[in-house]
PDB file of C-alpha atoms in Angstrom:
ATOM      1  CA  MET A 248     127.533  36.393 123.887  1.00 93.00           C
ATOM      2  CA  SER A 249     123.960  37.860 124.948  1.00 95.00           C
ATOM      3  CA  TRP A 250     121.152  38.218 122.644  1.00 95.00           C
ATOM      4  CA  ILE A 251     117.432  39.631 123.268  1.00 94.00           C
ATOM      5  CA  PHE A 252     114.656  37.457 121.323  1.00 94.00           C
ATOM      6  CA  ILE A 253     110.938  38.823 121.137  1.00 91.00           C
ATOM      7  CA  ALA A 254     108.398  36.941 122.608  1.00 91.00           C
ATOM      8  CA  SER A 255     104.636  37.535 121.682  1.00 89.00           C
ATOM      9  CA  LEU A 256     101.801  36.396 123.890  1.00 92.00           C
ATOM     10  CA  LYS A 257      99.200  37.015 121.079  1.00 91.00           C
ATOM     11  CA  ARG A 258     101.070  33.984 119.129  1.00 89.00           C
ATOM     12  CA  PHE A 259     102.133  31.512 122.028  1.00 92.00           C
ATOM     13  CA  ARG A 260     101.527  30.719 125.353  1.00 94.00           C
ATOM     14  CA  MET A 261     105.003  31.220 126.432  1.00 94.00           C
ATOM     15  CA  HIS A 262     104.607  31.278 130.261  1.00 95.00           C
ATOM     16  CA  ASP A 263     102.834  27.984 130.336  1.00 97.00           C
ATOM     17  CA  PHE A 264     105.251  26.473 127.816  1.00 97.00           C
ATOM     18  CA  ILE A 265     108.414  27.389 129.871  1.00 97.00           C
ATOM     19  CA  ARG A 266     106.653  26.457 133.131  1.00 97.00           C
ATOM     20  CA  ASP A 267     105.599  23.030 131.672  1.00 97.00           C
ATOM     21  CA  TYR A 268     108.578  22.100 130.129  1.00 97.00           C
ATOM     22  CA  GLY A 269     111.553  24.498 131.218  1.00 97.00           C
ATOM     23  CA  PHE A 270     112.645  25.269 127.646  1.00 97.00           C
ATOM     24  CA  VAL A 271     111.422  27.010 124.387  1.00 97.00           C
ATOM     25  CA  GLU A 272     112.579  26.637 120.847  1.00 95.00           C
ATOM     26  CA  TYR A 273     112.944  29.622 118.416  1.00 93.00           C
ATOM     27  CA  LEU A 274     113.479  29.674 114.421  1.00 90.00           C
ATOM     28  CA  GLN A 275     117.387  30.047 114.477  1.00 89.00           C
ATOM     29  CA  LYS A 276     117.746  33.263 112.398  1.00 84.00           C
ATOM     30  CA  ASN A 277     121.102  34.329 114.028  1.00 83.00           C
ATOM     31  CA  LYS A 278     124.501  32.749 114.689  1.00 89.00           C
ATOM     32  CA  VAL A 279     123.508  31.992 118.284  1.00 94.00           C
ATOM     33  CA  GLN A 280     125.990  29.357 119.806  1.00 96.00           C
ATOM     34  CA  GLU A 281     125.487  26.763 122.670  1.00 97.00           C
ATOM     35  CA  GLY A 282     126.093  28.580 126.079  1.00 97.00           C
ATOM     36  CA  ASP A 283     124.962  32.189 124.648  1.00 97.00           C
ATOM     37  CA  ILE A 284     122.400  33.750 127.078  1.00 97.00           C
ATOM     38  CA  VAL A 285     119.235  34.691 125.522  1.00 97.00           C
ATOM     39  CA  TYR A 286     116.919  37.333 127.410  1.00 96.00           C
ATOM     40  CA  LEU A 287     113.166  37.018 126.265  1.00 96.00           C
ATOM     41  CA  TYR A 288     111.460  40.235 125.659  1.00 94.00           C
ATOM     42  CA  ILE A 289     107.631  39.855 126.325  1.00 93.00           C
ATOM     43  CA  THR A 290     105.665  42.055 123.944  1.00 88.00           C
ATOM     44  CA  ALA A 291     102.357  43.564 124.970  1.00 86.00           C
ATOM     45  CA  PRO A 292     100.826  43.776 127.609  1.00 89.00           C
ATOM     46  CA  TYR A 293     104.211  43.569 129.604  1.00 91.00           C
ATOM     47  CA  LYS A 294     106.688  45.141 127.279  1.00 91.00           C
ATOM     48  CA  ARG A 295     109.852  43.979 129.263  1.00 94.00           C
ATOM     49  CA  VAL A 296     112.546  41.569 129.602  1.00 96.00           C
ATOM     50  CA  GLU A 297     110.950  38.751 131.825  1.00 96.00           C
ATOM     51  CA  TYR A 298     113.304  35.623 131.085  1.00 97.00           C
ATOM     52  CA  LYS A 299     116.928  34.826 130.846  1.00 97.00           C
ATOM     53  CA  MET A 300     117.684  31.482 128.939  1.00 97.00           C
ATOM     54  CA  ILE A 301     120.830  29.868 127.890  1.00 98.00           C
ATOM     55  CA  VAL A 302     121.218  28.339 124.424  1.00 97.00           C
ATOM     56  CA  GLU A 303     121.198  24.506 124.853  1.00 97.00           C
ATOM     57  CA  ARG A 304     121.094  23.419 121.463  1.00 97.00           C
ATOM     58  CA  THR A 305     121.573  24.693 117.885  1.00 96.00           C
ATOM     59  CA  ASP A 306     120.757  23.643 114.363  1.00 94.00           C
ATOM     60  CA  ILE A 307     117.931  21.474 115.607  1.00 94.00           C
ATOM     61  CA  SER A 308     116.169  20.207 112.170  1.00 91.00           C
ATOM     62  CA  LEU A 309     112.073  20.547 112.357  1.00 88.00           C
ATOM     63  CA  ARG A 310     112.007  16.946 112.353  1.00 89.00           C
ATOM     64  CA  GLU A 311     113.676  17.037 115.743  1.00 93.00           C
ATOM     65  CA  ALA A 312     112.401  19.970 117.175  1.00 92.00           C
ATOM     66  CA  PHE A 313     109.352  19.612 119.983  1.00 93.00           C
ATOM     67  CA  ASP A 314     106.120  20.078 118.707  1.00 90.00           C
ATOM     68  CA  ASP A 315     104.481  22.836 120.550  1.00 92.00           C
ATOM     69  CA  ARG A 316     101.332  23.506 118.492  1.00 89.00           C
ATOM     70  CA  ALA A 317      99.215  22.965 121.539  1.00 92.00           C
ATOM     71  CA  TYR A 318     100.634  26.330 122.808  1.00 93.00           C
ATOM     72  CA  SER A 319     100.225  28.123 119.867  1.00 91.00           C
ATOM     73  CA  LEU A 320      97.311  30.854 119.728  1.00 91.00           C
ATOM     74  CA  LEU A 321      97.660  31.176 115.837  1.00 85.00           C
ATOM     75  CA  ASN A 322      94.595  29.928 113.782  1.00 73.00           C
ATOM     76  CA  GLU A 323      96.826  29.047 110.886  1.00 71.00           C
ATOM     77  CA  PRO A 324     100.235  26.906 111.086  1.00 63.00           C
ATOM     78  CA  THR A 325     103.328  28.893 110.341  1.00 66.00           C
ATOM     79  CA  THR A 326     105.094  28.108 107.185  1.00 64.00           C
ATOM     80  CA  LEU A 327     108.229  26.823 107.511  1.00 69.00           C
ATOM     81  CA  LEU A 328     111.014  25.565 104.948  1.00 74.00           C
ATOM     82  CA  GLU A 329     112.689  21.952 105.293  1.00 73.00           C
ATOM     83  CA  SER A 330     115.989  23.722 105.494  1.00 78.00           C
ATOM     84  CA  ASP A 331     114.913  25.856 108.651  1.00 87.00           C
ATOM     85  CA  LYS A 332     116.588  25.055 111.854  1.00 93.00           C
ATOM     86  CA  VAL A 333     115.401  25.639 115.470  1.00 93.00           C
ATOM     87  CA  VAL A 334     117.505  26.916 118.561  1.00 95.00           C
ATOM     88  CA  ARG A 335     116.396  25.149 122.118  1.00 97.00           C
ATOM     89  CA  LEU A 336     116.744  28.040 125.037  1.00 97.00           C
ATOM     90  CA  LYS A 337     116.682  26.515 128.431  1.00 98.00           C
ATOM     91  CA  TYR A 338     115.086  28.518 131.344  1.00 97.00           C
ATOM     92  CA  VAL A 339     117.429  30.009 134.084  1.00 96.00           C
ATOM     93  CA  ASP A 340     115.455  32.801 135.664  1.00 95.00           C
ATOM     94  CA  ARG A 341     112.342  35.276 135.333  1.00 95.00           C
ATOM     95  CA  VAL A 342     112.149  38.289 136.668  1.00 95.00           C
ATOM     96  CA  GLN A 343     109.263  40.960 136.705  1.00 93.00           C
ATOM     97  CA  THR A 344     110.174  44.443 136.940  1.00 94.00           C
ATOM     98  CA  ASP A 345     109.212  47.390 134.706  1.00 94.00           C
ATOM     99  CA  ASP A 346     113.110  48.372 135.157  1.00 95.00           C
ATOM    100  CA  LEU A 347     113.545  46.086 132.066  1.00 96.00           C
ATOM    101  CA  CYS A 348     110.880  47.879 129.953  1.00 94.00           C
ATOM    102  CA  TYR A 349     111.868  49.111 126.618  1.00 90.00           C
ATOM    103  CA  CYS A 350     112.100  52.609 127.482  1.00 91.00           C
ATOM    104  CA  LYS A 351     114.694  51.676 130.307  1.00 94.00           C
ATOM    105  CA  LEU A 352     116.565  49.362 127.921  1.00 93.00           C
ATOM    106  CA  ARG A 353     117.184  52.308 125.533  1.00 92.00           C
ATOM    107  CA  GLU A 354     118.463  54.376 128.306  1.00 94.00           C
ATOM    108  CA  HIS A 355     121.070  51.649 128.736  1.00 94.00           C
ATOM    109  CA  GLY A 356     122.367  51.522 125.270  1.00 89.00           C
ATOM    110  CA  PHE A 357     119.670  49.375 123.460  1.00 88.00           C
ATOM    111  CA  ASN A 358     118.755  51.522 120.292  1.00 74.00           C
ATOM    112  CA  LEU A 359     117.514  48.945 117.998  1.00 63.00           C
ATOM    113  CA  THR A 360     113.618  48.426 117.125  1.00 65.00           C
ATOM    114  CA  MET A 361     111.989  45.297 118.992  1.00 58.00           C
ATOM    115  CA  GLN A 362     110.882  43.621 115.759  1.00 63.00           C
ATOM    116  CA  SER A 363     113.327  40.946 116.013  1.00 71.00           C
ATOM    117  CA  ASN A 364     116.036  38.938 117.745  1.00 84.00           C
ATOM    118  CA  ARG A 365     119.213  40.920 117.985  1.00 88.00           C
ATOM    119  CA  LYS A 366     122.560  40.369 119.628  1.00 91.00           C
ATOM    120  CA  LEU A 367     122.865  42.783 122.731  1.00 93.00           C
ATOM    121  CA  ASN A 368     125.740  45.412 123.431  1.00 92.00           C
ATOM    122  CA  GLU A 369     127.847  44.918 126.506  1.00 94.00           C
ATOM    123  CA  GLU A 370     126.133  48.067 128.323  1.00 94.00           C
ATOM    124  CA  THR A 371     122.714  46.643 127.666  1.00 94.00           C
ATOM    125  CA  ALA A 372     123.598  43.109 128.626  1.00 95.00           C
ATOM    126  CA  GLU A 373     125.091  44.079 132.072  1.00 94.00           C
ATOM    127  CA  TYR A 374     122.074  46.221 132.775  1.00 95.00           C
ATOM    128  CA  ILE A 375     119.701  43.290 132.122  1.00 96.00           C
ATOM    129  CA  GLU A 376     121.945  41.064 133.805  1.00 95.00           C
ATOM    130  CA  GLY A 377     121.973  42.863 137.024  1.00 93.00           C
ATOM    131  CA  PHE A 378     118.360  41.920 137.717  1.00 94.00           C
ATOM    132  CA  PHE A 379     118.759  38.375 137.364  1.00 92.00           C
ATOM    133  CA  ASN A 380     119.908  36.047 140.463  1.00 70.00           C
ATOM    134  CA  SER A 381     123.238  34.160 138.750  1.00 52.00           C
ATOM    135  CA  ALA A 382     122.857  31.504 141.436  1.00 45.00           C
ATOM    136  CA  SER A 383     119.061  30.738 140.004  1.00 49.00           C
ATOM    137  CA  THR A 384     117.891  27.269 140.040  1.00 45.00           C
ATOM    138  CA  LEU A 385     116.173  25.630 136.927  1.00 45.00           C
ATOM    139  CA  LEU A 386     112.508  25.167 136.917  1.00 44.00           C
TER     140      LEU A 386
END
């Protein structure tokens, strides 16, 4: 299964964190499973998909989650519940092309708002995957 997750560079130094650690963790709001593919859509200023990730672990407790606060750009900590779970996404590949901008995704079947993480339909997933090298090496 393929997903699109939203990454705001106003909230978190995503590029730096992935470069330094080779993964990123997200609050688990969907029914993602280990082995699922997640494409990270980077919001302003890029407004495009840039990363291909694979779900490495799900249902990580907040106690077990990686402490990534040093990369946060928020002045206040995020309020999380004890019951919240995190999903770990492992880096696979990165591309930087405007062919993966929101308007191009819409031309290929993506018709949802870019406000939350979503499962991708087959047409959009195939379009995005065409830009990534399946034989990529990890960071």
